mmCIF file with all atom_site columns, N, CA, C and O in Angstrom:
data_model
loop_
_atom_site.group_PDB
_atom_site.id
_atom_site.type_symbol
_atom_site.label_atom_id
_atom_site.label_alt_id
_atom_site.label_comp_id
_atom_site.label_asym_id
_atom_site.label_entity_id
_atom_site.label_seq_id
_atom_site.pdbx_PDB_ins_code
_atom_site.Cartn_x
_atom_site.Cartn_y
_atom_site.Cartn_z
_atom_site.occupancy
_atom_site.B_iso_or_equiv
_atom_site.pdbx_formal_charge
_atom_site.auth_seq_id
_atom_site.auth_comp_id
_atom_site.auth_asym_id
_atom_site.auth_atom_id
_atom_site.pdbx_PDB_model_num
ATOM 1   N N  . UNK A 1 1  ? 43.300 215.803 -12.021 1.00 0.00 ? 199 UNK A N  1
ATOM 2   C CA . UNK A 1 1  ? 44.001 214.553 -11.790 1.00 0.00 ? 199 UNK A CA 1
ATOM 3   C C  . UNK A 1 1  ? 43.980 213.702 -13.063 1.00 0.00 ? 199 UNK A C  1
ATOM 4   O O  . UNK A 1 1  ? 44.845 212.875 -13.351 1.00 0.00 ? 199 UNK A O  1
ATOM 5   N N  . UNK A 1 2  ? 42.715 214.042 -13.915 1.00 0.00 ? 200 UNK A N  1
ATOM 6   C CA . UNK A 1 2  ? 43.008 213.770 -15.158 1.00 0.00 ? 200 UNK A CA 1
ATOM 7   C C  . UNK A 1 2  ? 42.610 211.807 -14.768 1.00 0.00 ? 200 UNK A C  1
ATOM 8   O O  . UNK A 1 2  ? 41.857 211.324 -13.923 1.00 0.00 ? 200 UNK A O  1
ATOM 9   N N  . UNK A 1 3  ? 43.609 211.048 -15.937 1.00 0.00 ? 201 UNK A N  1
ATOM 10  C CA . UNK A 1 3  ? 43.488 209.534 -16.096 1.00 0.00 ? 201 UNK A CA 1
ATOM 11  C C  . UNK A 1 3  ? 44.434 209.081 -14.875 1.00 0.00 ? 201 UNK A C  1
ATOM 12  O O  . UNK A 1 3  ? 45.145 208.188 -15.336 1.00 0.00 ? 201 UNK A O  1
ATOM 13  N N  . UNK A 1 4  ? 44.772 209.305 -13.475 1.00 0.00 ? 202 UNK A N  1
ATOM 14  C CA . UNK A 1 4  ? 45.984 208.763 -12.730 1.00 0.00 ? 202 UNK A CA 1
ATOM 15  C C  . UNK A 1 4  ? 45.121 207.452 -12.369 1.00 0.00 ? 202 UNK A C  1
ATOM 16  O O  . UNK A 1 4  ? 45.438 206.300 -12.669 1.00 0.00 ? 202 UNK A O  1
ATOM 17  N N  . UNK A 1 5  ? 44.084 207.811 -11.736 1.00 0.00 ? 203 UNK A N  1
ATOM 18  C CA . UNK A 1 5  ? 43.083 206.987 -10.923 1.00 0.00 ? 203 UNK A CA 1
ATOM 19  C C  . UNK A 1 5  ? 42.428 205.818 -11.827 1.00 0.00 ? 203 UNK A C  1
ATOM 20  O O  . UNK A 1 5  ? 41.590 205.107 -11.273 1.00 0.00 ? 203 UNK A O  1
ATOM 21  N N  . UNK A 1 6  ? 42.760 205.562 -13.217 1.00 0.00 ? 204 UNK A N  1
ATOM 22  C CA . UNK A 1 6  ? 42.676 204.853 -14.125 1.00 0.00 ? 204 UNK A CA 1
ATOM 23  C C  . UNK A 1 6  ? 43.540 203.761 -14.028 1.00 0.00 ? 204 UNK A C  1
ATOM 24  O O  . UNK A 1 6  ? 44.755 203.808 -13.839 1.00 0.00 ? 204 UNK A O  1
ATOM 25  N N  . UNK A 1 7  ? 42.585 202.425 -14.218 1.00 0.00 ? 205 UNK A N  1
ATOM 26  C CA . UNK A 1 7  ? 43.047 200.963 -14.727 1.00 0.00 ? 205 UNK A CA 1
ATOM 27  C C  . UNK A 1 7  ? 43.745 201.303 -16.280 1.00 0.00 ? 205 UNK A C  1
ATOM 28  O O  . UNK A 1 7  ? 43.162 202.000 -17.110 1.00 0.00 ? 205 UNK A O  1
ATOM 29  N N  . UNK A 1 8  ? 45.003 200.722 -16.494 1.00 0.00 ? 206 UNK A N  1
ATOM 30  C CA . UNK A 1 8  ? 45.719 200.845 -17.513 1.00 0.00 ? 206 UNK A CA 1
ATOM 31  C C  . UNK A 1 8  ? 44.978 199.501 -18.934 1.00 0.00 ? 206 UNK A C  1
ATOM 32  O O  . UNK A 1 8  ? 44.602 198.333 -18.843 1.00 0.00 ? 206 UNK A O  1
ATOM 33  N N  . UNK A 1 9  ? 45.067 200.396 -19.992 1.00 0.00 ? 207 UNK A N  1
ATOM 34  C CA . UNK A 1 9  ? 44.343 199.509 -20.895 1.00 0.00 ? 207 UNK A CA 1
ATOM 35  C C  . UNK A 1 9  ? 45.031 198.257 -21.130 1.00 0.00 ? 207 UNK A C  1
ATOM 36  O O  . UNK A 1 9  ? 46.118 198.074 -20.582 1.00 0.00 ? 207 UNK A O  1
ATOM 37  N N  . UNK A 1 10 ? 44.540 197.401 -21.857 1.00 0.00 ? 208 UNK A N  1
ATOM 38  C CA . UNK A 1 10 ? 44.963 196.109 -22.194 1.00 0.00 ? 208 UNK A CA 1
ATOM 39  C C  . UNK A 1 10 ? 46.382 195.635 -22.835 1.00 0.00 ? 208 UNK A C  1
ATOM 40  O O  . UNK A 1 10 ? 46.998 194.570 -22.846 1.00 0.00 ? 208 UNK A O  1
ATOM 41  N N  . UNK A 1 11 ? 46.622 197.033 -23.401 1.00 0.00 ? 209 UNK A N  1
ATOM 42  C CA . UNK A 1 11 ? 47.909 197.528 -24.332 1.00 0.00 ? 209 UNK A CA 1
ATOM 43  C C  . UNK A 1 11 ? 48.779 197.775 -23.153 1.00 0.00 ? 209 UNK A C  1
ATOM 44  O O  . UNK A 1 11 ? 49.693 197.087 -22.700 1.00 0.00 ? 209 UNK A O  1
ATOM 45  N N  . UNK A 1 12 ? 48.280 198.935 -22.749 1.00 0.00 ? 210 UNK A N  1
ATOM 46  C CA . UNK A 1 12 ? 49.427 199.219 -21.737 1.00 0.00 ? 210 UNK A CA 1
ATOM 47  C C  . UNK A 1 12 ? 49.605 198.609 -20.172 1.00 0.00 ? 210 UNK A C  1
ATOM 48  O O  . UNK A 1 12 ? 50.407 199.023 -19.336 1.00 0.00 ? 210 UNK A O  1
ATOM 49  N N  . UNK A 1 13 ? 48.874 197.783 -20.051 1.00 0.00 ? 211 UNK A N  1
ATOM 50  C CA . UNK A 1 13 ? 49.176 197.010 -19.212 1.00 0.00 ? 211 UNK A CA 1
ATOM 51  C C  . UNK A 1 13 ? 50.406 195.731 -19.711 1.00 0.00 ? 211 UNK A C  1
ATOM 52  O O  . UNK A 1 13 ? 51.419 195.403 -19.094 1.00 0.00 ? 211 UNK A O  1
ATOM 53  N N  . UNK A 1 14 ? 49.821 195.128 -21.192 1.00 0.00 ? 212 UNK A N  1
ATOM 54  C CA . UNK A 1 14 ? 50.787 194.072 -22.243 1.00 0.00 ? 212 UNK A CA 1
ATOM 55  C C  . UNK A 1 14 ? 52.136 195.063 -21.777 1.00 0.00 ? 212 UNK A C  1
ATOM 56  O O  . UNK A 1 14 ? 52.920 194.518 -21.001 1.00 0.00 ? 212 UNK A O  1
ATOM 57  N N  . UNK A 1 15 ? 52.377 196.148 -22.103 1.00 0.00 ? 213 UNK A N  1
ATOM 58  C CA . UNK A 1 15 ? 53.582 196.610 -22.302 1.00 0.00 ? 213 UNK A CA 1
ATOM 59  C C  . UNK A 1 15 ? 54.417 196.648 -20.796 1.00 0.00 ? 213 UNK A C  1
ATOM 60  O O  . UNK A 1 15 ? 55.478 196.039 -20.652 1.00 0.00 ? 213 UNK A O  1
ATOM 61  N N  . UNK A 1 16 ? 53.870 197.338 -19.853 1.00 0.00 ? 214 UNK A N  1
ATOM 62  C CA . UNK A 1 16 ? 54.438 196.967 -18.459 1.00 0.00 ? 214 UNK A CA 1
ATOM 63  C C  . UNK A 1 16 ? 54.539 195.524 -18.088 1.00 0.00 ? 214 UNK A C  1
ATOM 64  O O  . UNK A 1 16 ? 55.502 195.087 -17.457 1.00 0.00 ? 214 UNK A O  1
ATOM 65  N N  . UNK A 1 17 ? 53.805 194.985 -18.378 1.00 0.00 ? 215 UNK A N  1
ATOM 66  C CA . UNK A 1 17 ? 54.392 193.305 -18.224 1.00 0.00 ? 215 UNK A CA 1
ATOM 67  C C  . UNK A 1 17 ? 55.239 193.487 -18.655 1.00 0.00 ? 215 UNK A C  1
ATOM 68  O O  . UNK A 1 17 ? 56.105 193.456 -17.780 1.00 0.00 ? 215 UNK A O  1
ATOM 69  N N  . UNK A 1 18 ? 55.937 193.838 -20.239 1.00 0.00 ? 216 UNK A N  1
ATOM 70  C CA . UNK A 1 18 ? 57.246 193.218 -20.752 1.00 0.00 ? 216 UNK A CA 1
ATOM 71  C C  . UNK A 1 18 ? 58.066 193.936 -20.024 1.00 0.00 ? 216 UNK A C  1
ATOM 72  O O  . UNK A 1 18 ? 59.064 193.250 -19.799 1.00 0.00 ? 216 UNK A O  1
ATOM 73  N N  . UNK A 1 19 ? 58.164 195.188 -19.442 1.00 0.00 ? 217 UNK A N  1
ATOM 74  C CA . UNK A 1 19 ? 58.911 195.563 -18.523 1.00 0.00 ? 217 UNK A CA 1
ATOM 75  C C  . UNK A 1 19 ? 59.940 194.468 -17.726 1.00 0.00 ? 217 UNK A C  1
ATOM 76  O O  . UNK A 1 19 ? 61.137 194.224 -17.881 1.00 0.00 ? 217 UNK A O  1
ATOM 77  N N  . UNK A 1 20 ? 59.014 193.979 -16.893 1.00 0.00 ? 218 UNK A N  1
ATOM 78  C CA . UNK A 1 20 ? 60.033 192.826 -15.809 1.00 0.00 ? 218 UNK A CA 1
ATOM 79  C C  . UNK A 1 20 ? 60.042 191.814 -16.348 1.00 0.00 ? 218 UNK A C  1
ATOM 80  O O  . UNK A 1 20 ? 60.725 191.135 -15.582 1.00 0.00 ? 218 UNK A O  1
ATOM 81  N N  . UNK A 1 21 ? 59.604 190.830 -17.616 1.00 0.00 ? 219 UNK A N  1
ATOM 82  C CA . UNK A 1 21 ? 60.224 190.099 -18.366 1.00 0.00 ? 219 UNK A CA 1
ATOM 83  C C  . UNK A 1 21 ? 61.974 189.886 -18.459 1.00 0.00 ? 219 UNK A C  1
ATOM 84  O O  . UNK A 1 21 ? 62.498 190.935 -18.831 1.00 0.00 ? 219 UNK A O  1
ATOM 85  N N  . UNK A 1 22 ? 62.783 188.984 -18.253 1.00 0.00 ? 220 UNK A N  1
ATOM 86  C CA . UNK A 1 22 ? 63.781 188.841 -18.263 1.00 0.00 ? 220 UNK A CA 1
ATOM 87  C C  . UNK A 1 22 ? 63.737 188.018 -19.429 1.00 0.00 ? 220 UNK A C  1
ATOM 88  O O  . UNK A 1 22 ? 63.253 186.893 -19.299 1.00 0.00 ? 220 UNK A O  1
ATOM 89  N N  . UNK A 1 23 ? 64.192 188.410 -20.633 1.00 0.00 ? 221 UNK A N  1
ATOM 90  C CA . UNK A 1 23 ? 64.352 187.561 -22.007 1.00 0.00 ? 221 UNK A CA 1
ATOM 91  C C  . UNK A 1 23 ? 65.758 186.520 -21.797 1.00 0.00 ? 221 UNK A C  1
ATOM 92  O O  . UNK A 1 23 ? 66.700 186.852 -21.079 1.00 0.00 ? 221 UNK A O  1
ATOM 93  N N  . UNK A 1 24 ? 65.706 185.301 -22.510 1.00 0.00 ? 222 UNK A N  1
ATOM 94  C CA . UNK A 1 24 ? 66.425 184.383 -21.953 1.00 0.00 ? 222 UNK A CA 1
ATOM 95  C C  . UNK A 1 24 ? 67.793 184.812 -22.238 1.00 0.00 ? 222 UNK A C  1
ATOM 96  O O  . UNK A 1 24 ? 68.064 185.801 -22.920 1.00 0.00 ? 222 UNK A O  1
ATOM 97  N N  . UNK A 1 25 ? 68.710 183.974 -21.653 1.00 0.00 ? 223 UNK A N  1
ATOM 98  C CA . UNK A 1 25 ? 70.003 184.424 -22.345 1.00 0.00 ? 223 UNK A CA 1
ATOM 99  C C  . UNK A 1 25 ? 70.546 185.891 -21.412 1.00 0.00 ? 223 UNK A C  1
ATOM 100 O O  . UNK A 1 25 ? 71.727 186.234 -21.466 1.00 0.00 ? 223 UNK A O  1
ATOM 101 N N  . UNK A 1 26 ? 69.650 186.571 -20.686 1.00 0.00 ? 224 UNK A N  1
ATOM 102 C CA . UNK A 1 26 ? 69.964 188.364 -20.087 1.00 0.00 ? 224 UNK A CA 1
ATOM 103 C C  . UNK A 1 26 ? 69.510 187.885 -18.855 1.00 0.00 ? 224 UNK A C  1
ATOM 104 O O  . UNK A 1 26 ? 68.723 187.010 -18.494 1.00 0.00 ? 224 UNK A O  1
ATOM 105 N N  . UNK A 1 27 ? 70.654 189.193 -18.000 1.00 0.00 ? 225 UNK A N  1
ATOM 106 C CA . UNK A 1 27 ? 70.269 188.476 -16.515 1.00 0.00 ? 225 UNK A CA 1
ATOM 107 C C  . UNK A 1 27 ? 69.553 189.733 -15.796 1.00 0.00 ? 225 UNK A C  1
ATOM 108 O O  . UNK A 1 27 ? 69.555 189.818 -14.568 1.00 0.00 ? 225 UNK A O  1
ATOM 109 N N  . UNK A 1 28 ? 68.928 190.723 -16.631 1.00 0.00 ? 226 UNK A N  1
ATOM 110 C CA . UNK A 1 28 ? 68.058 191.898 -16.391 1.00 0.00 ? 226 UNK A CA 1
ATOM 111 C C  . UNK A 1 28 ? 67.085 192.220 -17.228 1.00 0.00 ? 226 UNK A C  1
ATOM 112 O O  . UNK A 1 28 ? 67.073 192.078 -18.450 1.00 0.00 ? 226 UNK A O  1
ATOM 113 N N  . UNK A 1 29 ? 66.096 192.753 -16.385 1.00 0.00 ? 227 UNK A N  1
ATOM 114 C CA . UNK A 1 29 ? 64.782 192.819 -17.195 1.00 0.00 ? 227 UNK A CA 1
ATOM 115 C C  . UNK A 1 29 ? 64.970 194.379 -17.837 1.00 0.00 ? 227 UNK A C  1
ATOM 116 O O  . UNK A 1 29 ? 65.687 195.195 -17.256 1.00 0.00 ? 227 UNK A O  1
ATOM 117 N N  . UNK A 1 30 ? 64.268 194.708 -19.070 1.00 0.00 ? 228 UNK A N  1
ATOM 118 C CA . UNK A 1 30 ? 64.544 196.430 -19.455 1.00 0.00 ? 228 UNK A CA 1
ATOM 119 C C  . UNK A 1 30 ? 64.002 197.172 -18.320 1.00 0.00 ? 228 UNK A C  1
ATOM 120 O O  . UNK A 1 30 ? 64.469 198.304 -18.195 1.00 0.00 ? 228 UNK A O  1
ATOM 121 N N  . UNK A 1 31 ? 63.035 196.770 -17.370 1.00 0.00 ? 229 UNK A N  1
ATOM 122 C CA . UNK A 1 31 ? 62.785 197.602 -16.161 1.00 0.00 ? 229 UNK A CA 1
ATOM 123 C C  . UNK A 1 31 ? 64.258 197.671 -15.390 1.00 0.00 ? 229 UNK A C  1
ATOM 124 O O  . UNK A 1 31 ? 64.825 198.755 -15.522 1.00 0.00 ? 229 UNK A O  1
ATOM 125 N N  . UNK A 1 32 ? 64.888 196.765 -14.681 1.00 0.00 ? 230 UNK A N  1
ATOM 126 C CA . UNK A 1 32 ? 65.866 196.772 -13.816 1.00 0.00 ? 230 UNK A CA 1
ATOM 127 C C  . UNK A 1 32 ? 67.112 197.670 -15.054 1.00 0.00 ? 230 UNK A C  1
ATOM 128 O O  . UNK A 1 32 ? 67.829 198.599 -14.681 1.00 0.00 ? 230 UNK A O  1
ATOM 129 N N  . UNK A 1 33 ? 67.108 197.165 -16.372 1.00 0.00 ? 231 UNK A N  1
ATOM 130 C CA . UNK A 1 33 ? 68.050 198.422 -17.356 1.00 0.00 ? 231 UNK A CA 1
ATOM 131 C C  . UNK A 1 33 ? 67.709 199.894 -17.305 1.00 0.00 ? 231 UNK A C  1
ATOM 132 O O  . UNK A 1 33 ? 68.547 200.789 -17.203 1.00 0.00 ? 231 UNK A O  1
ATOM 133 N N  . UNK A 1 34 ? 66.321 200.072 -17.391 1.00 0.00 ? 232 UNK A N  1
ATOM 134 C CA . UNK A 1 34 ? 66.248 201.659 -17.393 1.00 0.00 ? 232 UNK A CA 1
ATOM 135 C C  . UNK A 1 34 ? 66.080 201.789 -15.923 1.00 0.00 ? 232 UNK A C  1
ATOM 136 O O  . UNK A 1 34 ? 66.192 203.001 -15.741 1.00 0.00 ? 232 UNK A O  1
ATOM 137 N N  . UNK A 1 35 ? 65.959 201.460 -15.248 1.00 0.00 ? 233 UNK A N  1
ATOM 138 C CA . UNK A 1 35 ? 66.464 201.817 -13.394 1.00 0.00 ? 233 UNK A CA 1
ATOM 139 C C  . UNK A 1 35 ? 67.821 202.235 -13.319 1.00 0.00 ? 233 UNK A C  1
ATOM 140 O O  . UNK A 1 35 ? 67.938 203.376 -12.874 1.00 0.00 ? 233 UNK A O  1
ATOM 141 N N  . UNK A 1 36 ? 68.654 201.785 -13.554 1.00 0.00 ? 234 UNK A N  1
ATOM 142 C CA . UNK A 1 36 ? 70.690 201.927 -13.590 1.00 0.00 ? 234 UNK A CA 1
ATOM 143 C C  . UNK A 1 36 ? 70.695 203.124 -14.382 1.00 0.00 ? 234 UNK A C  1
ATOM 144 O O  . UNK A 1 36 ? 70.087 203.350 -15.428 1.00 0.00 ? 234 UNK A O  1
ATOM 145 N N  . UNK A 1 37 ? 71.651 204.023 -13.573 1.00 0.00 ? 235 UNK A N  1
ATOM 146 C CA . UNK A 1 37 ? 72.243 205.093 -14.376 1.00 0.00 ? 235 UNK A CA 1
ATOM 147 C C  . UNK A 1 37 ? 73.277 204.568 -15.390 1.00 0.00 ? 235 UNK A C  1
ATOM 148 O O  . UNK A 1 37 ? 73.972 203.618 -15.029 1.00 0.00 ? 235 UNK A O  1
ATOM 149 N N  . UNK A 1 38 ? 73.469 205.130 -16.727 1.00 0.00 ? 236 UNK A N  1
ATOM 150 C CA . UNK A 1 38 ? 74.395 204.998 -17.601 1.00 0.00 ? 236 UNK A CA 1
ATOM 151 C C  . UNK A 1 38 ? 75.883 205.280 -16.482 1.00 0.00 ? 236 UNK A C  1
ATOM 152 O O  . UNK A 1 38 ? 76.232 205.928 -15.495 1.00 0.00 ? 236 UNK A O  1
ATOM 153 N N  . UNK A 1 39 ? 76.392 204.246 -17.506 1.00 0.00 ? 237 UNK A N  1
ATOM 154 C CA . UNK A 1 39 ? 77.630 204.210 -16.424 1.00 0.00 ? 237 UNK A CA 1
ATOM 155 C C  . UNK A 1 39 ? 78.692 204.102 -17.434 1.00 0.00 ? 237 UNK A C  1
ATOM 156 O O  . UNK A 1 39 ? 78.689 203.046 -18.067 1.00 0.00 ? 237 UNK A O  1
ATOM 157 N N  . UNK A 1 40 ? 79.449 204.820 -17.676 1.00 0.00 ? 238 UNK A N  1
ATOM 158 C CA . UNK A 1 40 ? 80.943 205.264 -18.657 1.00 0.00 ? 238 UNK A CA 1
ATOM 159 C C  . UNK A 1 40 ? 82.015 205.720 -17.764 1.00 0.00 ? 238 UNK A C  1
ATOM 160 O O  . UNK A 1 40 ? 82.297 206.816 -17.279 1.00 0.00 ? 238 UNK A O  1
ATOM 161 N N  . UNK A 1 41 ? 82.684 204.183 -17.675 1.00 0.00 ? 239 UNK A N  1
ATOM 162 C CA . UNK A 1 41 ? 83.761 205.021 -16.270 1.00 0.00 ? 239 UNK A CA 1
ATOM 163 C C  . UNK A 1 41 ? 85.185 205.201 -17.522 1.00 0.00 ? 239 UNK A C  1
ATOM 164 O O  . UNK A 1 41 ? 86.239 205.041 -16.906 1.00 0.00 ? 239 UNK A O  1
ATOM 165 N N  . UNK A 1 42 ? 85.394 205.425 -18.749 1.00 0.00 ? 240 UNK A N  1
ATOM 166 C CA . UNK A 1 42 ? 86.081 206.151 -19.729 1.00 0.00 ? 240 UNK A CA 1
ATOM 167 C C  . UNK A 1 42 ? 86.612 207.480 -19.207 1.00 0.00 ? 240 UNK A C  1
ATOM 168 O O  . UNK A 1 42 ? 86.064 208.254 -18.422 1.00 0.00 ? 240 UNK A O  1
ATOM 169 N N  . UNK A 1 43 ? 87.764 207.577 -19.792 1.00 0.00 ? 241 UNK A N  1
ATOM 170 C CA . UNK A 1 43 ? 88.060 209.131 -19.747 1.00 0.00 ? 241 UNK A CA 1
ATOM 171 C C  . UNK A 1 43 ? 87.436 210.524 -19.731 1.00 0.00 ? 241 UNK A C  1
ATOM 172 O O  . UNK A 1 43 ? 87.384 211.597 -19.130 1.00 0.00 ? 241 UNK A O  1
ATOM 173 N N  . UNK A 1 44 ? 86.939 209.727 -20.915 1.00 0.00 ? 242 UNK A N  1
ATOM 174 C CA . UNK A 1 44 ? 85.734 210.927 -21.451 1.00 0.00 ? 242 UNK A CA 1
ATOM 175 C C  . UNK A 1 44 ? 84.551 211.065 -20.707 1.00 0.00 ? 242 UNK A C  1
ATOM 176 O O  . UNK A 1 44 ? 84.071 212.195 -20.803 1.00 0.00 ? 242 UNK A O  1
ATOM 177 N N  . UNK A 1 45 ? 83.628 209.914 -19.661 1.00 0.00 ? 243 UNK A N  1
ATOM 178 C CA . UNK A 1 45 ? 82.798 209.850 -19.272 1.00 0.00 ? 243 UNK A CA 1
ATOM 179 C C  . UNK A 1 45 ? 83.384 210.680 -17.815 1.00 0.00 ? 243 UNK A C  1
ATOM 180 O O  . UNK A 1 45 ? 82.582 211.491 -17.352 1.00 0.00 ? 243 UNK A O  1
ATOM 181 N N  . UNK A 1 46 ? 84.429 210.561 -17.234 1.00 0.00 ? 244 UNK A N  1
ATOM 182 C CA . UNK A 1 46 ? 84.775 211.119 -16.130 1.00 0.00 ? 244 UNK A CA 1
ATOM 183 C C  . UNK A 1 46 ? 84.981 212.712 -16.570 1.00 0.00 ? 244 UNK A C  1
ATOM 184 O O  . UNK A 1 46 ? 84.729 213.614 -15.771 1.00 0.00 ? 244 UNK A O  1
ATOM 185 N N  . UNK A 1 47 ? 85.335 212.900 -17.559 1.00 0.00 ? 245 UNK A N  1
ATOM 186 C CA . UNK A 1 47 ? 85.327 214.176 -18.107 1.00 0.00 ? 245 UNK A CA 1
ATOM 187 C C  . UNK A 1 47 ? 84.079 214.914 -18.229 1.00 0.00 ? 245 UNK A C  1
ATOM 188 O O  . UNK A 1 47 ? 84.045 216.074 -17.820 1.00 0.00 ? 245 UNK A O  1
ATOM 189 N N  . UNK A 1 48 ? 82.868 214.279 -18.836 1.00 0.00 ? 246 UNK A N  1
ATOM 190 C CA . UNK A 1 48 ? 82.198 214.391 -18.758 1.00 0.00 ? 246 UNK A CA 1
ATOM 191 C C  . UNK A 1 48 ? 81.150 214.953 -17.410 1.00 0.00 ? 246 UNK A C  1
ATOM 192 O O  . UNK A 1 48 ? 80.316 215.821 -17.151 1.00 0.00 ? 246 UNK A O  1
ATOM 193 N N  . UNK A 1 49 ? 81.873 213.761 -16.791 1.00 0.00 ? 247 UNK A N  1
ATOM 194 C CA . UNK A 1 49 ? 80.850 214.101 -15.164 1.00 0.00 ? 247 UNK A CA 1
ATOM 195 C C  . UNK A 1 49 ? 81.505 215.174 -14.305 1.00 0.00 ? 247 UNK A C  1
ATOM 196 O O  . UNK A 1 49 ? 80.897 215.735 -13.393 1.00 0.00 ? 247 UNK A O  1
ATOM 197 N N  . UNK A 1 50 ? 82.717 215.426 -14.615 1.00 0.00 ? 248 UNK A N  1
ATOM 198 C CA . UNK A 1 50 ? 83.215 216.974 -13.871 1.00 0.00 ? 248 UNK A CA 1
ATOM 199 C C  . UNK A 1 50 ? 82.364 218.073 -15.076 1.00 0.00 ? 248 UNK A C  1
ATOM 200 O O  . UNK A 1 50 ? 81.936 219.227 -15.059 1.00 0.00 ? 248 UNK A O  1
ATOM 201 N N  . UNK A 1 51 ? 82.409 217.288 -15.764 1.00 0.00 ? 249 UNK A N  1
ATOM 202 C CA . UNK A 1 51 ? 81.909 219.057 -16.726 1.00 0.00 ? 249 UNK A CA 1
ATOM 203 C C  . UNK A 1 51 ? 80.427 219.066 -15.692 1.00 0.00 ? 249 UNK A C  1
ATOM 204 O O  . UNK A 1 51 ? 80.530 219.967 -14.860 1.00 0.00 ? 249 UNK A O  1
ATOM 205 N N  . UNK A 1 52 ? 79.663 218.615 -15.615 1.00 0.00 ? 250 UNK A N  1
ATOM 206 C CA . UNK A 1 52 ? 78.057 218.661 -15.184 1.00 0.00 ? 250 UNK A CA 1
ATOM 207 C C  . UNK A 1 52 ? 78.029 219.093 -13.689 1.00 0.00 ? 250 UNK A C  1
ATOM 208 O O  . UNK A 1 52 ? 77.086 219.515 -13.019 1.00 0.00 ? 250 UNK A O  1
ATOM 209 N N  . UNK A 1 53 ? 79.611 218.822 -13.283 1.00 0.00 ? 251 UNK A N  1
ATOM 210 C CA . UNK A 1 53 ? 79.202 219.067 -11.810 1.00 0.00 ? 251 UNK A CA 1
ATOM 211 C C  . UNK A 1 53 ? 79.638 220.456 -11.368 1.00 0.00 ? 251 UNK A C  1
ATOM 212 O O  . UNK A 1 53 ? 79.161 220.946 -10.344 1.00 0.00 ? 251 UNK A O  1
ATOM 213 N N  . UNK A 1 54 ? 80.609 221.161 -12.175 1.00 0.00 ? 252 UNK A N  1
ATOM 214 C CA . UNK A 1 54 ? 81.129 222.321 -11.957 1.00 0.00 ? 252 UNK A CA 1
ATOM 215 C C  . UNK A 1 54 ? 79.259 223.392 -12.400 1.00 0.00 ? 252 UNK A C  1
ATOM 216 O O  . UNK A 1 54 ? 79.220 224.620 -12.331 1.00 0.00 ? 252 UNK A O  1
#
């Protein structure tokens, strides 16, 4: 199980805080950004998403 059952250090706890930080001026935190799939509704992105699905 290794470190799961581990309190996160001082560092990486600092860093998950900035996670849900909403910096001013943005109406999403980089947590709620890297949650959302990339989204390219472009030609190419629809092109794209038939290529992956075939």
């Amino acid at each position: 199980m290794g470190d799961a059952g581990r309190r996160p250090t001082p560092e990486q706890a600092d860093r998950l805080q900035q996670l849900v930080v909403v910096p001013a001026g943005k109406r999403l935190s980089e947590l709620d950004r890297l949650r959302r799939s990339p989204r390219d509704i472009s030609a190419r992105g629809v092109g794209k998403a038939l290529e992956r699905y075939e």
